[in-house]
């Protein structure tokens, strides 16, 4: 144990030393071509658009290297606070305790967590017409007393197989917040990662799960991924999906509904970049500033919702 602690401490010291050297070089040569390495980890929800941002940014600055890994919002927050990475990706509300520990954060995009079912469910048409109420989801995920689809008013004898996240995840926390609870209160079969939940639902005709939008829709066709369908939320709880609640057929319609606040918040939420303090390295600040300006058009094409102008303006001021 002492050996592992010593090794980890040495690695952190070495990493800090390298970054300090980069800071010094950047301060001494502010006009030189932008270069350096940016390390990023965290939420699966932000991974696809961050990869798209990095690819475009590197076209403008070929001497910049950006290393990105997905591992959940909890990992992104921990890695940022312990300075293991320059930027953490977080897809949930920033906690007061994290703010007290000195986390610096700004929103970079917006999306939502969707309840999903298997695309071949025998009562698919009925589910699309009726949807499920918030109370139905509570019975499945919180109280675990809805064991069959008939228990939530669907004409089916199939059992309900509920899938949830086994890792600390922003999507799970947002879904729990929608149901008035925390991630730890969610019942179901634990699966690692957003892609894992999506794949589990695709393989199980009795499944219900929840996914970030980018793992439920194809960003190119703008349609739900093959084998999976979002479950419409019966927001007004009248036992049917009214026209103003019916925006799940295409990604563009869903994005518009989220931007117009027709979809409930939570599970709609802002997505954040976090750092272990105010970012100081030039290459990191330039990358974040580019995302808030020239990088915003890639938000929609990657399947996310634009931030409001006042939100972007506030984030830009915070970065300075």
PDB file of C-alpha atoms in Angstrom:
ATOM      1  CA  UNK A   1       0.000   0.000   0.000  1.00  0.00           C
ATOM      2  CA  UNK A   2       2.824   2.390   0.937  1.00  0.00           C
ATOM      3  CA  UNK A   3       4.516   1.582  -2.370  1.00  0.00           C
ATOM      4  CA  UNK A   4       1.349   2.368  -4.338  1.00  0.00           C
ATOM      5  CA  UNK A   5       0.849   5.628  -2.421  1.00  0.00           C
ATOM      6  CA  UNK A   6       4.453   6.650  -3.030  1.00  0.00           C
ATOM      7  CA  UNK A   7       4.195   5.811  -6.726  1.00  0.00           C
ATOM      8  CA  UNK A   8       0.943   7.745  -7.124  1.00  0.00           C
ATOM      9  CA  UNK A   9       2.378  10.750  -5.278  1.00  0.00           C
ATOM     10  CA  UNK A  10       5.460  10.689  -7.529  1.00  0.00           C
ATOM     11  CA  UNK A  11       3.270  10.566 -10.669  1.00  0.00           C
ATOM     12  CA  UNK A  12       1.170  13.509  -9.472  1.00  0.00           C
ATOM     13  CA  UNK A  13       4.325  15.470  -8.639  1.00  0.00           C
ATOM     14  CA  UNK A  14       5.804  14.698 -12.061  1.00  0.00           C
ATOM     15  CA  UNK A  15       2.567  15.699 -13.801  1.00  0.00           C
ATOM     16  CA  UNK A  16       2.393  18.934 -11.817  1.00  0.00           C
ATOM     17  CA  UNK A  17       6.033  19.694 -12.654  1.00  0.00           C
ATOM     18  CA  UNK A  18       5.420  19.190 -16.387  1.00  0.00           C
ATOM     19  CA  UNK A  19       2.399  21.477 -16.306  1.00  0.00           C
ATOM     20  CA  UNK A  20       4.285  24.143 -14.383  1.00  0.00           C
ATOM     21  CA  UNK A  21       7.014  24.022 -17.031  1.00  0.00           C
ATOM     22  CA  UNK A  22       4.392  24.366 -19.775  1.00  0.00           C
ATOM     23  CA  UNK A  23       2.836  27.321 -17.904  1.00  0.00           C
ATOM     24  CA  UNK A  24       6.230  29.007 -17.668  1.00  0.00           C
ATOM     25  CA  UNK A  25       6.971  28.503 -21.365  1.00  0.00           C
ATOM     26  CA  UNK A  26       3.545  29.806 -22.356  1.00  0.00           C
ATOM     27  CA  UNK A  27       3.928  32.891 -20.136  1.00  0.00           C
ATOM     28  CA  UNK A  28       7.373  33.619 -21.569  1.00  0.00           C
ATOM     29  CA  UNK A  29       6.213  33.152 -25.176  1.00  0.00           C
ATOM     30  CA  UNK A  30       2.551  34.270 -25.331  1.00  0.00           C
ATOM     31  CA  UNK A  31       2.696  34.907 -29.095  1.00  0.00           C
ATOM     32  CA  UNK A  32       4.149  31.573 -30.166  1.00  0.00           C
ATOM     33  CA  UNK A  33       2.071  29.021 -32.021  1.00  0.00           C
ATOM     34  CA  UNK A  34      -0.381  27.305 -29.705  1.00  0.00           C
ATOM     35  CA  UNK A  35       0.900  23.906 -28.601  1.00  0.00           C
ATOM     36  CA  UNK A  36       0.758  21.489 -25.713  1.00  0.00           C
ATOM     37  CA  UNK A  37      -1.338  18.617 -24.425  1.00  0.00           C
ATOM     38  CA  UNK A  38      -4.838  18.813 -22.926  1.00  0.00           C
ATOM     39  CA  UNK A  39      -6.114  15.847 -20.919  1.00  0.00           C
ATOM     40  CA  UNK A  40      -9.870  15.323 -20.489  1.00  0.00           C
ATOM     41  CA  UNK A  41     -11.951  12.616 -18.779  1.00  0.00           C
ATOM     42  CA  UNK A  42     -15.491  12.090 -17.534  1.00  0.00           C
ATOM     43  CA  UNK A  43     -19.110  11.897 -18.632  1.00  0.00           C
ATOM     44  CA  UNK A  44     -20.167   9.629 -21.481  1.00  0.00           C
ATOM     45  CA  UNK A  45     -22.787  12.277 -22.285  1.00  0.00           C
ATOM     46  CA  UNK A  46     -20.137  14.813 -23.294  1.00  0.00           C
ATOM     47  CA  UNK A  47     -17.661  12.411 -24.886  1.00  0.00           C
ATOM     48  CA  UNK A  48     -18.956  12.463 -28.519  1.00  0.00           C
ATOM     49  CA  UNK A  49     -19.203  16.253 -28.836  1.00  0.00           C
ATOM     50  CA  UNK A  50     -15.879  16.759 -27.037  1.00  0.00           C
ATOM     51  CA  UNK A  51     -14.218  14.437 -29.556  1.00  0.00           C
ATOM     52  CA  UNK A  52     -15.805  16.477 -32.373  1.00  0.00           C
ATOM     53  CA  UNK A  53     -14.613  19.728 -30.776  1.00  0.00           C
ATOM     54  CA  UNK A  54     -11.084  18.338 -30.345  1.00  0.00           C
ATOM     55  CA  UNK A  55     -10.858  17.191 -33.973  1.00  0.00           C
ATOM     56  CA  UNK A  56     -11.887  20.609 -35.281  1.00  0.00           C
ATOM     57  CA  UNK A  57      -9.640  22.488 -32.834  1.00  0.00           C
ATOM     58  CA  UNK A  58      -6.612  20.401 -33.835  1.00  0.00           C
ATOM     59  CA  UNK A  59      -7.187  21.333 -37.487  1.00  0.00           C
ATOM     60  CA  UNK A  60      -6.600  24.943 -36.440  1.00  0.00           C
ATOM     61  CA  UNK A  61      -3.768  24.119 -34.029  1.00  0.00           C
ATOM     62  CA  UNK A  62      -1.942  20.989 -35.252  1.00  0.00           C
ATOM     63  CA  UNK A  63       0.656  21.191 -32.476  1.00  0.00           C
ATOM     64  CA  UNK A  64      -2.022  20.713 -29.818  1.00  0.00           C
ATOM     65  CA  UNK A  65      -2.696  17.186 -28.573  1.00  0.00           C
ATOM     66  CA  UNK A  66      -6.002  16.423 -26.809  1.00  0.00           C
ATOM     67  CA  UNK A  67      -6.407  13.126 -24.931  1.00  0.00           C
ATOM     68  CA  UNK A  68     -10.031  12.261 -24.083  1.00  0.00           C
ATOM     69  CA  UNK A  69     -11.421   9.321 -22.117  1.00  0.00           C
ATOM     70  CA  UNK A  70     -14.980   8.544 -20.992  1.00  0.00           C
ATOM     71  CA  UNK A  71     -15.578   7.044 -17.567  1.00  0.00           C
ATOM     72  CA  UNK A  72     -18.606   8.752 -16.082  1.00  0.00           C
ATOM     73  CA  UNK A  73     -19.245  12.151 -14.514  1.00  0.00           C
ATOM     74  CA  UNK A  74     -17.953  11.024 -11.101  1.00  0.00           C
ATOM     75  CA  UNK A  75     -14.578  10.134 -12.578  1.00  0.00           C
ATOM     76  CA  UNK A  76     -14.425  13.421 -14.471  1.00  0.00           C
ATOM     77  CA  UNK A  77     -15.069  15.425 -11.303  1.00  0.00           C
ATOM     78  CA  UNK A  78     -12.557  13.415  -9.238  1.00  0.00           C
ATOM     79  CA  UNK A  79      -9.867  13.589 -11.930  1.00  0.00           C
ATOM     80  CA  UNK A  80     -10.296  17.373 -12.236  1.00  0.00           C
ATOM     81  CA  UNK A  81     -10.265  18.032  -8.477  1.00  0.00           C
ATOM     82  CA  UNK A  82      -7.124  15.900  -8.039  1.00  0.00           C
ATOM     83  CA  UNK A  83      -5.494  17.526 -11.107  1.00  0.00           C
ATOM     84  CA  UNK A  84      -5.098  14.199 -12.881  1.00  0.00           C
ATOM     85  CA  UNK A  85      -6.633  15.880 -15.955  1.00  0.00           C
ATOM     86  CA  UNK A  86      -6.925  19.446 -17.194  1.00  0.00           C
ATOM     87  CA  UNK A  87     -10.683  19.204 -17.794  1.00  0.00           C
ATOM     88  CA  UNK A  88     -13.400  16.978 -16.351  1.00  0.00           C
ATOM     89  CA  UNK A  89     -16.668  16.334 -18.214  1.00  0.00           C
ATOM     90  CA  UNK A  90     -19.672  16.396 -15.862  1.00  0.00           C
ATOM     91  CA  UNK A  91     -23.306  15.800 -16.834  1.00  0.00           C
ATOM     92  CA  UNK A  92     -25.074  16.695 -13.607  1.00  0.00           C
ATOM     93  CA  UNK A  93     -25.508  19.547 -11.156  1.00  0.00           C
ATOM     94  CA  UNK A  94     -22.301  20.671  -9.452  1.00  0.00           C
ATOM     95  CA  UNK A  95     -22.517  19.846  -5.746  1.00  0.00           C
ATOM     96  CA  UNK A  96     -21.940  22.417  -2.984  1.00  0.00           C
ATOM     97  CA  UNK A  97     -19.168  20.252  -1.513  1.00  0.00           C
ATOM     98  CA  UNK A  98     -17.359  20.267  -4.863  1.00  0.00           C
ATOM     99  CA  UNK A  99     -17.643  24.058  -5.015  1.00  0.00           C
ATOM    100  CA  UNK A 100     -16.202  24.285  -1.486  1.00  0.00           C
ATOM    101  CA  UNK A 101     -13.277  22.128  -2.693  1.00  0.00           C
ATOM    102  CA  UNK A 102     -12.520  24.762  -5.322  1.00  0.00           C
ATOM    103  CA  UNK A 103     -13.935  23.301  -8.535  1.00  0.00           C
ATOM    104  CA  UNK A 104     -14.189  25.747 -11.443  1.00  0.00           C
ATOM    105  CA  UNK A 105     -17.013  24.992 -13.888  1.00  0.00           C
ATOM    106  CA  UNK A 106     -18.864  26.339 -16.908  1.00  0.00           C
ATOM    107  CA  UNK A 107     -21.726  24.905 -19.024  1.00  0.00           C
ATOM    108  CA  UNK A 108     -20.739  23.965 -22.583  1.00  0.00           C
ATOM    109  CA  UNK A 109     -23.918  22.316 -23.929  1.00  0.00           C
ATOM    110  CA  UNK A 110     -27.324  20.988 -22.896  1.00  0.00           C
ATOM    111  CA  UNK A 111     -29.058  17.648 -23.354  1.00  0.00           C
ATOM    112  CA  UNK A 112     -31.418  15.298 -21.527  1.00  0.00           C
ATOM    113  CA  UNK A 113     -31.731  11.785 -20.157  1.00  0.00           C
ATOM    114  CA  UNK A 114     -34.482   9.750 -21.814  1.00  0.00           C
ATOM    115  CA  UNK A 115     -36.363   6.658 -20.637  1.00  0.00           C
ATOM    116  CA  UNK A 116     -35.913   3.973 -23.303  1.00  0.00           C
ATOM    117  CA  UNK A 117     -37.367   0.562 -24.172  1.00  0.00           C
ATOM    118  CA  UNK A 118     -36.612  -2.239 -26.592  1.00  0.00           C
ATOM    119  CA  UNK A 119     -37.656  -1.339 -30.137  1.00  0.00           C
ATOM    120  CA  UNK A 120     -39.366  -4.726 -30.617  1.00  0.00           C
ATOM    121  CA  UNK A 121     -41.553  -4.584 -27.512  1.00  0.00           C
ATOM    122  CA  UNK A 122     -44.840  -6.315 -28.513  1.00  0.00           C
ATOM    123  CA  UNK A 123     -46.858  -3.400 -27.116  1.00  0.00           C
ATOM    124  CA  UNK A 124     -44.664  -0.726 -28.707  1.00  0.00           C
ATOM    125  CA  UNK A 125     -47.585   1.093 -30.376  1.00  0.00           C
ATOM    126  CA  UNK A 126     -49.559   1.177 -27.107  1.00  0.00           C
ATOM    127  CA  UNK A 127     -46.537   2.511 -25.206  1.00  0.00           C
ATOM    128  CA  UNK A 128     -45.961   5.217 -27.813  1.00  0.00           C
ATOM    129  CA  UNK A 129     -49.624   6.295 -27.617  1.00  0.00           C
ATOM    130  CA  UNK A 130     -49.946   6.180 -23.814  1.00  0.00           C
ATOM    131  CA  UNK A 131     -46.402   6.829 -22.640  1.00  0.00           C
ATOM    132  CA  UNK A 132     -45.602   6.424 -18.951  1.00  0.00           C
ATOM    133  CA  UNK A 133     -46.271   8.818 -16.087  1.00  0.00           C
ATOM    134  CA  UNK A 134     -43.639   9.986 -13.628  1.00  0.00           C
ATOM    135  CA  UNK A 135     -45.350   7.823 -10.998  1.00  0.00           C
ATOM    136  CA  UNK A 136     -44.929   4.761 -13.246  1.00  0.00           C
ATOM    137  CA  UNK A 137     -41.186   5.361 -13.421  1.00  0.00           C
ATOM    138  CA  UNK A 138     -41.131   5.766  -9.614  1.00  0.00           C
ATOM    139  CA  UNK A 139     -42.850   2.391  -9.217  1.00  0.00           C
ATOM    140  CA  UNK A 140     -40.225   0.773 -11.474  1.00  0.00           C
ATOM    141  CA  UNK A 141     -37.046   2.524 -10.323  1.00  0.00           C
ATOM    142  CA  UNK A 142     -37.689   3.646  -6.735  1.00  0.00           C
ATOM    143  CA  UNK A 143     -40.277   1.353  -5.147  1.00  0.00           C
ATOM    144  CA  UNK A 144     -39.587  -1.646  -7.419  1.00  0.00           C
ATOM    145  CA  UNK A 145     -43.194  -2.808  -6.976  1.00  0.00           C
ATOM    146  CA  UNK A 146     -44.053  -2.716 -10.710  1.00  0.00           C
ATOM    147  CA  UNK A 147     -42.839  -6.151 -11.773  1.00  0.00           C
ATOM    148  CA  UNK A 148     -44.786  -6.524 -15.045  1.00  0.00           C
ATOM    149  CA  UNK A 149     -45.692  -4.086 -17.802  1.00  0.00           C
ATOM    150  CA  UNK A 150     -49.341  -4.609 -16.876  1.00  0.00           C
ATOM    151  CA  UNK A 151     -48.528  -3.049 -13.477  1.00  0.00           C
ATOM    152  CA  UNK A 152     -48.023   0.302 -15.251  1.00  0.00           C
ATOM    153  CA  UNK A 153     -51.165   0.011 -17.389  1.00  0.00           C
ATOM    154  CA  UNK A 154     -49.717  -1.695 -20.490  1.00  0.00           C
ATOM    155  CA  UNK A 155     -51.529  -4.712 -21.958  1.00  0.00           C
ATOM    156  CA  UNK A 156     -48.615  -7.126 -21.632  1.00  0.00           C
ATOM    157  CA  UNK A 157     -47.734 -10.062 -19.371  1.00  0.00           C
ATOM    158  CA  UNK A 158     -44.015  -9.530 -19.951  1.00  0.00           C
ATOM    159  CA  UNK A 159     -41.916  -8.831 -16.865  1.00  0.00           C
ATOM    160  CA  UNK A 160     -40.164  -5.477 -16.522  1.00  0.00           C
ATOM    161  CA  UNK A 161     -36.375  -5.675 -16.572  1.00  0.00           C
ATOM    162  CA  UNK A 162     -35.090  -2.311 -15.353  1.00  0.00           C
ATOM    163  CA  UNK A 163     -31.490  -1.361 -16.177  1.00  0.00           C
ATOM    164  CA  UNK A 164     -29.578   1.326 -14.317  1.00  0.00           C
ATOM    165  CA  UNK A 165     -25.964   2.545 -14.145  1.00  0.00           C
ATOM    166  CA  UNK A 166     -23.415   0.770 -11.988  1.00  0.00           C
ATOM    167  CA  UNK A 167     -20.898   3.643 -12.186  1.00  0.00           C
ATOM    168  CA  UNK A 168     -21.190   7.168 -10.752  1.00  0.00           C
ATOM    169  CA  UNK A 169     -22.982   8.820 -13.634  1.00  0.00           C
ATOM    170  CA  UNK A 170     -24.573  12.153 -14.415  1.00  0.00           C
ATOM    171  CA  UNK A 171     -27.363  10.445 -16.335  1.00  0.00           C
ATOM    172  CA  UNK A 172     -28.248   8.300 -13.314  1.00  0.00           C
ATOM    173  CA  UNK A 173     -28.148  11.289 -10.997  1.00  0.00           C
ATOM    174  CA  UNK A 174     -30.349  13.318 -13.383  1.00  0.00           C
ATOM    175  CA  UNK A 175     -32.800  10.425 -13.716  1.00  0.00           C
ATOM    176  CA  UNK A 176     -32.850  10.035  -9.929  1.00  0.00           C
ATOM    177  CA  UNK A 177     -33.416  13.780  -9.503  1.00  0.00           C
ATOM    178  CA  UNK A 178     -36.410  13.577 -11.876  1.00  0.00           C
ATOM    179  CA  UNK A 179     -37.847  10.924  -9.552  1.00  0.00           C
ATOM    180  CA  UNK A 180     -37.034  12.986  -6.432  1.00  0.00           C
ATOM    181  CA  UNK A 181     -34.167  10.747  -5.328  1.00  0.00           C
ATOM    182  CA  UNK A 182     -30.433  10.141  -5.787  1.00  0.00           C
ATOM    183  CA  UNK A 183     -28.593   7.651  -8.002  1.00  0.00           C
ATOM    184  CA  UNK A 184     -28.106   5.372  -4.996  1.00  0.00           C
ATOM    185  CA  UNK A 185     -31.896   5.043  -4.660  1.00  0.00           C
ATOM    186  CA  UNK A 186     -32.402   3.686  -8.191  1.00  0.00           C
ATOM    187  CA  UNK A 187     -33.336   0.006  -8.373  1.00  0.00           C
ATOM    188  CA  UNK A 188     -32.478  -2.266 -11.285  1.00  0.00           C
ATOM    189  CA  UNK A 189     -29.733  -4.227 -12.987  1.00  0.00           C
ATOM    190  CA  UNK A 190     -26.486  -2.268 -12.822  1.00  0.00           C
ATOM    191  CA  UNK A 191     -24.636  -1.776 -16.131  1.00  0.00           C
ATOM    192  CA  UNK A 192     -21.424   0.180 -16.686  1.00  0.00           C
ATOM    193  CA  UNK A 193     -21.566   3.171 -19.000  1.00  0.00           C
ATOM    194  CA  UNK A 194     -24.145   4.735 -21.269  1.00  0.00           C
ATOM    195  CA  UNK A 195     -23.278   2.465 -24.228  1.00  0.00           C
ATOM    196  CA  UNK A 196     -23.677  -0.528 -21.908  1.00  0.00           C
ATOM    197  CA  UNK A 197     -27.224   0.430 -20.912  1.00  0.00           C
ATOM    198  CA  UNK A 198     -28.148   1.104 -24.540  1.00  0.00           C
ATOM    199  CA  UNK A 199     -26.836  -2.306 -25.623  1.00  0.00           C
ATOM    200  CA  UNK A 200     -28.600  -4.085 -22.720  1.00  0.00           C
ATOM    201  CA  UNK A 201     -31.956  -2.545 -23.696  1.00  0.00           C
ATOM    202  CA  UNK A 202     -31.450  -3.460 -27.363  1.00  0.00           C
ATOM    203  CA  UNK A 203     -30.911  -7.123 -26.411  1.00  0.00           C
ATOM    204  CA  UNK A 204     -33.819  -7.489 -23.951  1.00  0.00           C
ATOM    205  CA  UNK A 205     -37.414  -7.268 -25.186  1.00  0.00           C
ATOM    206  CA  UNK A 206     -38.643  -6.684 -21.602  1.00  0.00           C
ATOM    207  CA  UNK A 207     -36.134  -3.932 -20.884  1.00  0.00           C
ATOM    208  CA  UNK A 208     -36.515  -0.394 -19.683  1.00  0.00           C
ATOM    209  CA  UNK A 209     -33.501   1.865 -19.247  1.00  0.00           C
ATOM    210  CA  UNK A 210     -32.419   5.481 -19.472  1.00  0.00           C
ATOM    211  CA  UNK A 211     -29.841   7.013 -21.773  1.00  0.00           C
ATOM    212  CA  UNK A 212     -28.287  10.290 -22.751  1.00  0.00           C
ATOM    213  CA  UNK A 213     -29.706  11.447 -26.069  1.00  0.00           C
ATOM    214  CA  UNK A 214     -26.550  10.651 -28.043  1.00  0.00           C
ATOM    215  CA  UNK A 215     -26.882   6.991 -27.029  1.00  0.00           C
ATOM    216  CA  UNK A 216     -30.570   6.807 -28.011  1.00  0.00           C
ATOM    217  CA  UNK A 217     -30.549   8.612 -31.392  1.00  0.00           C
ATOM    218  CA  UNK A 218     -28.459   8.430 -34.561  1.00  0.00           C
ATOM    219  CA  UNK A 219     -27.021  11.928 -35.063  1.00  0.00           C
ATOM    220  CA  UNK A 220     -26.894  11.380 -38.858  1.00  0.00           C
ATOM    221  CA  UNK A 221     -30.392  10.010 -39.519  1.00  0.00           C
ATOM    222  CA  UNK A 222     -31.918  11.996 -36.594  1.00  0.00           C
ATOM    223  CA  UNK A 223     -33.945   8.870 -35.747  1.00  0.00           C
ATOM    224  CA  UNK A 224     -33.830   6.557 -32.705  1.00  0.00           C
ATOM    225  CA  UNK A 225     -31.057   3.977 -32.904  1.00  0.00           C
ATOM    226  CA  UNK A 226     -32.084   0.618 -34.341  1.00  0.00           C
ATOM    227  CA  UNK A 227     -33.401  -1.628 -31.585  1.00  0.00           C
ATOM    228  CA  UNK A 228     -34.215   1.097 -29.079  1.00  0.00           C
ATOM    229  CA  UNK A 229     -37.066   3.611 -28.663  1.00  0.00           C
ATOM    230  CA  UNK A 230     -37.537   6.480 -26.230  1.00  0.00           C
ATOM    231  CA  UNK A 231     -40.577   6.082 -23.978  1.00  0.00           C
ATOM    232  CA  UNK A 232     -42.737   9.220 -24.234  1.00  0.00           C
ATOM    233  CA  UNK A 233     -43.343  10.894 -20.858  1.00  0.00           C
ATOM    234  CA  UNK A 234     -47.019  11.558 -20.145  1.00  0.00           C
ATOM    235  CA  UNK A 235     -46.241  14.961 -18.635  1.00  0.00           C
ATOM    236  CA  UNK A 236     -49.840  16.065 -18.013  1.00  0.00           C
ATOM    237  CA  UNK A 237     -50.721  12.551 -16.794  1.00  0.00           C
ATOM    238  CA  UNK A 238     -53.973  12.239 -18.726  1.00  0.00           C
ATOM    239  CA  UNK A 239     -53.246   8.670 -19.896  1.00  0.00           C
ATOM    240  CA  UNK A 240     -52.206   9.568 -23.452  1.00  0.00           C
ATOM    241  CA  UNK A 241     -49.456  11.381 -25.332  1.00  0.00           C
ATOM    242  CA  UNK A 242     -50.963  14.639 -26.569  1.00  0.00           C
ATOM    243  CA  UNK A 243     -49.545  16.416 -29.659  1.00  0.00           C
ATOM    244  CA  UNK A 244     -47.589  18.875 -27.471  1.00  0.00           C
ATOM    245  CA  UNK A 245     -45.948  15.890 -25.699  1.00  0.00           C
ATOM    246  CA  UNK A 246     -45.170  13.992 -28.907  1.00  0.00           C
ATOM    247  CA  UNK A 247     -41.677  15.062 -29.991  1.00  0.00           C
ATOM    248  CA  UNK A 248     -39.687  11.799 -29.962  1.00  0.00           C
ATOM    249  CA  UNK A 249     -39.850  10.733 -33.631  1.00  0.00           C
ATOM    250  CA  UNK A 250     -36.914  12.880 -34.678  1.00  0.00           C
ATOM    251  CA  UNK A 251     -33.854  14.268 -32.923  1.00  0.00           C
ATOM    252  CA  UNK A 252     -34.556  17.757 -34.235  1.00  0.00           C
ATOM    253  CA  UNK A 253     -38.075  17.767 -32.719  1.00  0.00           C
ATOM    254  CA  UNK A 254     -36.707  16.551 -29.381  1.00  0.00           C
ATOM    255  CA  UNK A 255     -33.944  19.186 -29.390  1.00  0.00           C
ATOM    256  CA  UNK A 256     -36.511  21.895 -30.071  1.00  0.00           C
ATOM    257  CA  UNK A 257     -38.740  20.624 -27.244  1.00  0.00           C
ATOM    258  CA  UNK A 258     -35.810  20.738 -24.807  1.00  0.00           C
ATOM    259  CA  UNK A 259     -34.783  24.232 -25.879  1.00  0.00           C
ATOM    260  CA  UNK A 260     -38.404  25.406 -25.420  1.00  0.00           C
ATOM    261  CA  UNK A 261     -38.591  23.727 -21.974  1.00  0.00           C
ATOM    262  CA  UNK A 262     -41.403  21.381 -23.094  1.00  0.00           C
ATOM    263  CA  UNK A 263     -39.312  18.458 -21.842  1.00  0.00           C
ATOM    264  CA  UNK A 264     -39.005  18.361 -18.009  1.00  0.00           C
ATOM    265  CA  UNK A 265     -35.878  19.619 -16.218  1.00  0.00           C
ATOM    266  CA  UNK A 266     -34.518  17.362 -14.784  1.00  0.00           C
ATOM    267  CA  UNK A 267     -33.918  15.024 -16.616  1.00  0.00           C
ATOM    268  CA  UNK A 268     -32.933  17.793 -19.097  1.00  0.00           C
ATOM    269  CA  UNK A 269     -29.734  19.392 -17.790  1.00  0.00           C
ATOM    270  CA  UNK A 270     -26.675  21.473 -18.601  1.00  0.00           C
ATOM    271  CA  UNK A 271     -23.392  19.679 -19.362  1.00  0.00           C
ATOM    272  CA  UNK A 272     -20.251  21.109 -17.759  1.00  0.00           C
ATOM    273  CA  UNK A 273     -16.507  21.359 -18.173  1.00  0.00           C
ATOM    274  CA  UNK A 274     -14.846  21.445 -14.740  1.00  0.00           C
ATOM    275  CA  UNK A 275     -11.276  22.163 -13.646  1.00  0.00           C
ATOM    276  CA  UNK A 276      -9.475  21.924 -10.326  1.00  0.00           C
ATOM    277  CA  UNK A 277      -9.440  25.716 -10.030  1.00  0.00           C
ATOM    278  CA  UNK A 278      -9.457  28.599 -12.519  1.00  0.00           C
ATOM    279  CA  UNK A 279      -7.710  27.316 -15.667  1.00  0.00           C
ATOM    280  CA  UNK A 280      -4.366  29.080 -16.221  1.00  0.00           C
ATOM    281  CA  UNK A 281      -2.657  27.234 -19.067  1.00  0.00           C
ATOM    282  CA  UNK A 282      -3.011  29.123 -22.321  1.00  0.00           C
ATOM    283  CA  UNK A 283      -3.769  26.023 -24.398  1.00  0.00           C
ATOM    284  CA  UNK A 284      -6.601  24.984 -22.045  1.00  0.00           C
ATOM    285  CA  UNK A 285      -8.142  28.463 -21.934  1.00  0.00           C
ATOM    286  CA  UNK A 286      -7.934  28.833 -25.731  1.00  0.00           C
ATOM    287  CA  UNK A 287      -9.648  25.463 -26.236  1.00  0.00           C
ATOM    288  CA  UNK A 288     -12.504  26.309 -23.829  1.00  0.00           C
ATOM    289  CA  UNK A 289     -12.902  29.782 -25.352  1.00  0.00           C
ATOM    290  CA  UNK A 290     -13.086  28.251 -28.843  1.00  0.00           C
ATOM    291  CA  UNK A 291     -15.811  25.853 -27.651  1.00  0.00           C
ATOM    292  CA  UNK A 292     -17.858  28.777 -26.315  1.00  0.00           C
ATOM    293  CA  UNK A 293     -17.527  30.649 -29.628  1.00  0.00           C
ATOM    294  CA  UNK A 294     -16.589  28.939 -32.908  1.00  0.00           C
ATOM    295  CA  UNK A 295     -17.254  25.484 -31.431  1.00  0.00           C
ATOM    296  CA  UNK A 296     -20.920  26.054 -30.649  1.00  0.00           C
ATOM    297  CA  UNK A 297     -22.204  25.167 -34.175  1.00  0.00           C
ATOM    298  CA  UNK A 298     -20.924  21.608 -33.613  1.00  0.00           C
ATOM    299  CA  UNK A 299     -23.251  21.250 -30.599  1.00  0.00           C
ATOM    300  CA  UNK A 300     -26.374  20.715 -32.699  1.00  0.00           C
ATOM    301  CA  UNK A 301     -24.705  18.602 -35.379  1.00  0.00           C
ATOM    302  CA  UNK A 302     -23.440  16.270 -32.643  1.00  0.00           C
ATOM    303  CA  UNK A 303     -26.950  15.880 -31.189  1.00  0.00           C
ATOM    304  CA  UNK A 304     -27.012  18.416 -28.358  1.00  0.00           C
ATOM    305  CA  UNK A 305     -28.913  21.607 -27.548  1.00  0.00           C
ATOM    306  CA  UNK A 306     -27.387  25.079 -27.847  1.00  0.00           C
ATOM    307  CA  UNK A 307     -26.874  27.091 -24.701  1.00  0.00           C
ATOM    308  CA  UNK A 308     -28.734  30.375 -24.394  1.00  0.00           C
ATOM    309  CA  UNK A 309     -26.693  33.438 -25.452  1.00  0.00           C
ATOM    310  CA  UNK A 310     -26.703  34.886 -21.941  1.00  0.00           C
ATOM    311  CA  UNK A 311     -25.347  31.571 -20.597  1.00  0.00           C
ATOM    312  CA  UNK A 312     -22.479  31.619 -23.113  1.00  0.00           C
ATOM    313  CA  UNK A 313     -21.726  35.290 -22.357  1.00  0.00           C
ATOM    314  CA  UNK A 314     -21.590  34.562 -18.630  1.00  0.00           C
ATOM    315  CA  UNK A 315     -19.296  31.550 -19.170  1.00  0.00           C
ATOM    316  CA  UNK A 316     -16.958  33.587 -21.398  1.00  0.00           C
ATOM    317  CA  UNK A 317     -16.589  36.246 -18.701  1.00  0.00           C
ATOM    318  CA  UNK A 318     -15.929  33.551 -16.101  1.00  0.00           C
ATOM    319  CA  UNK A 319     -13.104  32.128 -18.243  1.00  0.00           C
ATOM    320  CA  UNK A 320     -11.207  35.445 -18.411  1.00  0.00           C
TER     321      UNK A 320
END
